[in-house]
Amino acid sequence: MADPWQECMDYAVALARKAGEIIRGALKEEISVMTKSSPVDLVTETDQKVENFIISLIKEKYPSHSFIGEESVAAGEGSILTDNPTWIIDPIDGTTNFVHRFPFVAVSIGFVVNKKIEFGIVYSCVEDKMYTARKGKGAFCNGQKLKVSGQEDITKSLLVTELGSNRDPETIKIILSNMERLLSIPIHGIRAVGTAAVNMCLVATGGADAYYEMGIHCWDMAGAGIIITEAGGVLLDVSDNDPRGATILNRSHNPGSARARAKARESQKRKRPSLIHWT
């Protein structure tokens, strides 16, 4: 039986590459910067241009499909997920990196049917790394199959995270306190490259052992989530909510020791509600 969504996936890969060309071109020009929820929550004309480019071409080819885009939601559009085939798009994951020309910027596309992720694409366009995954068929980077590290001892692990754009003093205190707790376990270290999607893909490659973050949104993880699971990892929401709104990623089907789980739960004292509504 033919895969009903393979054509969509092939089209998504092609669009991600074209979007990457737009982003790489924009990096050579002057970048116009605006803000959203805070002075450090940045958006550029290129974010909006890339999202419009992707959505307009998909609508032309698949007019019955639905869309959830980061910049569309920021502009006031809804983010209600139904059973309809839905494209969840982050046009530039790592906008602050893009503004500063820090070389980790990704196009993220997730495709969901009946509220289940069918495939995910993350194109780290400066690196020219195309991460892909199709449900039940594995995860790949530039054609090479990916596998998570298999590390189950948290004291031998390297974690990735992000500090986020919330500059509320209490939130900052919680984030830094969580990092202190993790480092005191101890663990080998904590890294951040400035893009949730690439962080997650680094877990899929086995280069990092786990990724966690407070306040992650659906477009941050829709593309990379299935890349994690198809590489042998799992998505966890340590607050015991629906894992589709996961705020932590762990690299193993065995989430690890009870101590590790307890530390993870302790670290997730507060998170922003997801902007997506599962109906």
Tab-separated table of C-alpha atoms in Angstrom, residues 154 178 181-182 185 238 248 255-269:
chain	number	residue	atom	x	y	z
A	154	ILE	CA	22.327	10.944	34.345
A	178	ASN	CA	16.977	24.273	37.917
A	181	ARG	CA	20.216	21.414	40.715
A	182	LEU	CA	21.087	19.497	37.561
A	185	ILE	CA	23.730	15.867	40.637
A	238	VAL	CA	7.056	15.891	33.689
A	248	ILE	CA	11.110	17.824	28.351
A	255	PRO	CA	13.371	7.330	31.255
A	256	GLY	CA	16.194	6.446	33.650
A	257	SER	CA	16.463	6.176	37.382
A	258	ALA	CA	13.846	7.281	39.884
A	259	ARG	CA	16.343	9.905	41.000
A	260	ALA	CA	16.570	11.310	37.495
A	261	ARG	CA	12.778	11.430	37.188
A	262	ALA	CA	12.515	13.156	40.570
A	263	LYS	CA	15.089	15.737	39.549
A	264	ALA	CA	13.226	16.366	36.310
A	265	ARG	CA	9.945	16.851	38.149
A	266	GLU	CA	11.565	19.191	40.634
A	267	SER	CA	13.034	21.249	37.815
A	268	GLN	CA	9.650	21.786	36.182
A	269	LYS	CA	8.024	23.912	38.878
